[in-house]
mmCIF file of C-alpha atoms in Angstrom:
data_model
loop_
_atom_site.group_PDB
_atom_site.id
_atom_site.type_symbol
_atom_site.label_atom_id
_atom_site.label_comp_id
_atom_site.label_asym_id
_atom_site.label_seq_id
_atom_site.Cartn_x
_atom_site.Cartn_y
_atom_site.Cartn_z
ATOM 1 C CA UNK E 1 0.000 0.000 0.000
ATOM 2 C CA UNK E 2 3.047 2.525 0.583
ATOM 3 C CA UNK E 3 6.119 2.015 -0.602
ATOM 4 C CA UNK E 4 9.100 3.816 1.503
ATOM 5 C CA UNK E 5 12.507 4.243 -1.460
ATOM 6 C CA UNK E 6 15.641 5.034 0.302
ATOM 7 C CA UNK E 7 19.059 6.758 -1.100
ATOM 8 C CA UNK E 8 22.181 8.192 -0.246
ATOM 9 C CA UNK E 9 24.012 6.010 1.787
ATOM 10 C CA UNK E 10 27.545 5.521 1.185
ATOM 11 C CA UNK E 11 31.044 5.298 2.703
ATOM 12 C CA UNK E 12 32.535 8.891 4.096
ATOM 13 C CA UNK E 13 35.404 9.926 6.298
ATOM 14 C CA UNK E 14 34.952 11.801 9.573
ATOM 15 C CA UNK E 15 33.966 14.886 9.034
ATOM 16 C CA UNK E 16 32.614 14.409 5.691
ATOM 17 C CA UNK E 17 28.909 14.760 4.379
ATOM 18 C CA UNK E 18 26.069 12.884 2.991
ATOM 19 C CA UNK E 19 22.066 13.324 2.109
ATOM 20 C CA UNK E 20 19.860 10.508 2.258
ATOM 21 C CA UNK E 21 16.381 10.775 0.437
ATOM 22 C CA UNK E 22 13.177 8.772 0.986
ATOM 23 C CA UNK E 23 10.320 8.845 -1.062
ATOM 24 C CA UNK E 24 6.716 7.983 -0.284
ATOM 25 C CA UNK E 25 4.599 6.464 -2.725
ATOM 26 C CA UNK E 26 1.509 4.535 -3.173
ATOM 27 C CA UNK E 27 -2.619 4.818 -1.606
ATOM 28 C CA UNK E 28 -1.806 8.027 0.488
ATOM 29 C CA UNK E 29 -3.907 10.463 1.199
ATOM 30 C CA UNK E 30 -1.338 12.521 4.082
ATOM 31 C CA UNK E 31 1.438 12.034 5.461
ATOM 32 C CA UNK E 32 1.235 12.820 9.076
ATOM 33 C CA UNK E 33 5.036 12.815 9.780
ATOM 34 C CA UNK E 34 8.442 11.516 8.168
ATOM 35 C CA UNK E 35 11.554 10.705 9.952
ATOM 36 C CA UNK E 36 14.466 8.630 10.469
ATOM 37 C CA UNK E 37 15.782 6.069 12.755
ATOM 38 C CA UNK E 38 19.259 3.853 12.527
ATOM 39 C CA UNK E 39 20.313 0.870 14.335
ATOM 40 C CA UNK E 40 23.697 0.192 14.321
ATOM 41 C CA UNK E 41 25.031 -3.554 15.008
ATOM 42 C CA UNK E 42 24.291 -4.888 18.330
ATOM 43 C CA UNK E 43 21.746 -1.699 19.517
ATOM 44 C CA UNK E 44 18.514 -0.677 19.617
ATOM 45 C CA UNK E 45 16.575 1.501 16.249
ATOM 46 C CA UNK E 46 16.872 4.958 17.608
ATOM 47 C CA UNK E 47 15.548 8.059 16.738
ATOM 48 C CA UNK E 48 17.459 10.331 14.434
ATOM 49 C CA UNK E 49 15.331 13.169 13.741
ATOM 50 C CA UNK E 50 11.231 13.704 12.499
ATOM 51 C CA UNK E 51 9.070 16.463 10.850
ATOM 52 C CA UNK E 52 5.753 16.521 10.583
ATOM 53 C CA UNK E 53 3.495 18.242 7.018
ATOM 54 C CA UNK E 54 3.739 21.192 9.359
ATOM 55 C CA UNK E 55 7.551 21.248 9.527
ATOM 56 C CA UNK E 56 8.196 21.089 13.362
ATOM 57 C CA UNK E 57 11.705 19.291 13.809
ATOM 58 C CA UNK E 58 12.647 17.004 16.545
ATOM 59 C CA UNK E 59 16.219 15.327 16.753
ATOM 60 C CA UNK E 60 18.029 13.433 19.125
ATOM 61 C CA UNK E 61 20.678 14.861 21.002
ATOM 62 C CA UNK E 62 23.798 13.113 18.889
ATOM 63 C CA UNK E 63 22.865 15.012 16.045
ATOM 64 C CA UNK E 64 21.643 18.315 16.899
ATOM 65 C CA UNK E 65 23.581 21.199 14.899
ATOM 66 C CA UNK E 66 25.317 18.566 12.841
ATOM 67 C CA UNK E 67 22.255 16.606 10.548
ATOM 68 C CA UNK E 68 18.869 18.301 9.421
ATOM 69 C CA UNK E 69 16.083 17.155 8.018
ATOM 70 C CA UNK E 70 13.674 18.631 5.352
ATOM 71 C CA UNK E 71 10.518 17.930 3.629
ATOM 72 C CA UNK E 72 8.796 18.189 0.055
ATOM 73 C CA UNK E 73 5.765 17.527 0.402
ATOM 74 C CA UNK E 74 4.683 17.971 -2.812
ATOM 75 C CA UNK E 75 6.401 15.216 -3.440
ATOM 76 C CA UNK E 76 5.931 12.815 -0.273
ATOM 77 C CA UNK E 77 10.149 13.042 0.005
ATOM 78 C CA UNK E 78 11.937 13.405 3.567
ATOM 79 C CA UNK E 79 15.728 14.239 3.530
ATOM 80 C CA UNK E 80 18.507 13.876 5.933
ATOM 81 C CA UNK E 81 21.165 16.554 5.741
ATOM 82 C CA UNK E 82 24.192 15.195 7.114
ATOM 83 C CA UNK E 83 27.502 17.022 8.340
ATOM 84 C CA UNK E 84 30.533 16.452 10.501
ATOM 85 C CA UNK E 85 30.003 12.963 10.288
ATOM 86 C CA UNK E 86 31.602 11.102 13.266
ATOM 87 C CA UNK E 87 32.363 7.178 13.375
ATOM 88 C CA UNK E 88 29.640 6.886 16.119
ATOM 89 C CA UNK E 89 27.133 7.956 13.057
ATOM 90 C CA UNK E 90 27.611 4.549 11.552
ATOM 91 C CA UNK E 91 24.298 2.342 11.273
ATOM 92 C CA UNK E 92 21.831 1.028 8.815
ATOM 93 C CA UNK E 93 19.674 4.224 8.782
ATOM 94 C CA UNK E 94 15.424 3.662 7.999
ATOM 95 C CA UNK E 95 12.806 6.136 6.700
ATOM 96 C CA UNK E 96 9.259 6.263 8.288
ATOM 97 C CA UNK E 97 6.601 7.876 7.489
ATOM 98 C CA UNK E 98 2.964 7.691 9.439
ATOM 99 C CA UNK E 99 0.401 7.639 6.545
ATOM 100 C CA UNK E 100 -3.523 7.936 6.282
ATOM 101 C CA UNK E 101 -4.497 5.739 3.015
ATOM 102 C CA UNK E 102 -7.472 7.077 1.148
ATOM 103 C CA UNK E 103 -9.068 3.611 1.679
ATOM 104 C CA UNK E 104 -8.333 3.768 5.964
ATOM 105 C CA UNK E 105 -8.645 6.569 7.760
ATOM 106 C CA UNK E 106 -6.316 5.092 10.584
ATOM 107 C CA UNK E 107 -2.585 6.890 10.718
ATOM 108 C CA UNK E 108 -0.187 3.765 10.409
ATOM 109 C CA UNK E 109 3.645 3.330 10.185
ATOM 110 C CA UNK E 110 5.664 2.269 7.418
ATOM 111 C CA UNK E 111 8.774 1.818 7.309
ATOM 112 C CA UNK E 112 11.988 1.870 4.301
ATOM 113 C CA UNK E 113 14.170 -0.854 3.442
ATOM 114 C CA UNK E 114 17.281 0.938 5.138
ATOM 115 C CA UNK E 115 20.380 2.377 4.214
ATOM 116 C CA UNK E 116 24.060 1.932 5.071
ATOM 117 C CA UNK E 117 25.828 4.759 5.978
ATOM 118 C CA UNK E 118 29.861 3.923 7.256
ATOM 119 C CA UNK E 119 31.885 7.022 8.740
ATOM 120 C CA UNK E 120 35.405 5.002 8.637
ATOM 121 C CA UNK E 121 38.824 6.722 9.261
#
């Protein structure tokens, strides 16, 4: 029913800088928020950063002043600006967006495939 298309992973150095894109496609009539999450080997999915269709931002602590995230939602897309890159950034990092369907009124989550992102030295 929604289909969640992740890019812009990759391999950077510390202090280096990517964008990851995730578009939204499929039954939807809104989308209530997007955001993204990461889980890096042996921890839990954490939050990264969300914004709703009204643009309030919320990050986590670890990223504040260094990633930002933006919306088009003209064309259902979330991105992830990402600077200063640290080694601790490394994970497998997931899109989500909480959708109304035209055919459901509820507001459920869906989630991307993922996307590696590696800060090595």
């Amino acid at each position: 029913q929604v289909q969640l298309v992740e890019s812009g992973g990759g391999l950077v150095q510390p202090g280096g800088s990517l964008r990851l894109s995730c578009a939204a496609s499929g039954n939807i009539f809104s989308i209530i928020a997007m955001g993204w999450y990461r889980q890096a080997p042996g921890k839990q999915r954490e939050l990264v950063a969300t914004i709703t269709s009204g643009t309030r931002t919320i990050y986590a602590d670890s990223v504040k002043g260094r990633f930002t995230i933006s919306r088009d939602n003209a064309k259902n897309t979330v991105y992830l600006q990402m600077n200063s890159l640290k080694p601790e950034d490394t994970a497998v990092y997931y899109c989500k967006a909480d959708v109304r369907l035209y055919s459901d009124p509820a507001v459920k989550g869906y989630w991307g495939q993922g996307t590696q992102v590696t800060v090595y030295s």
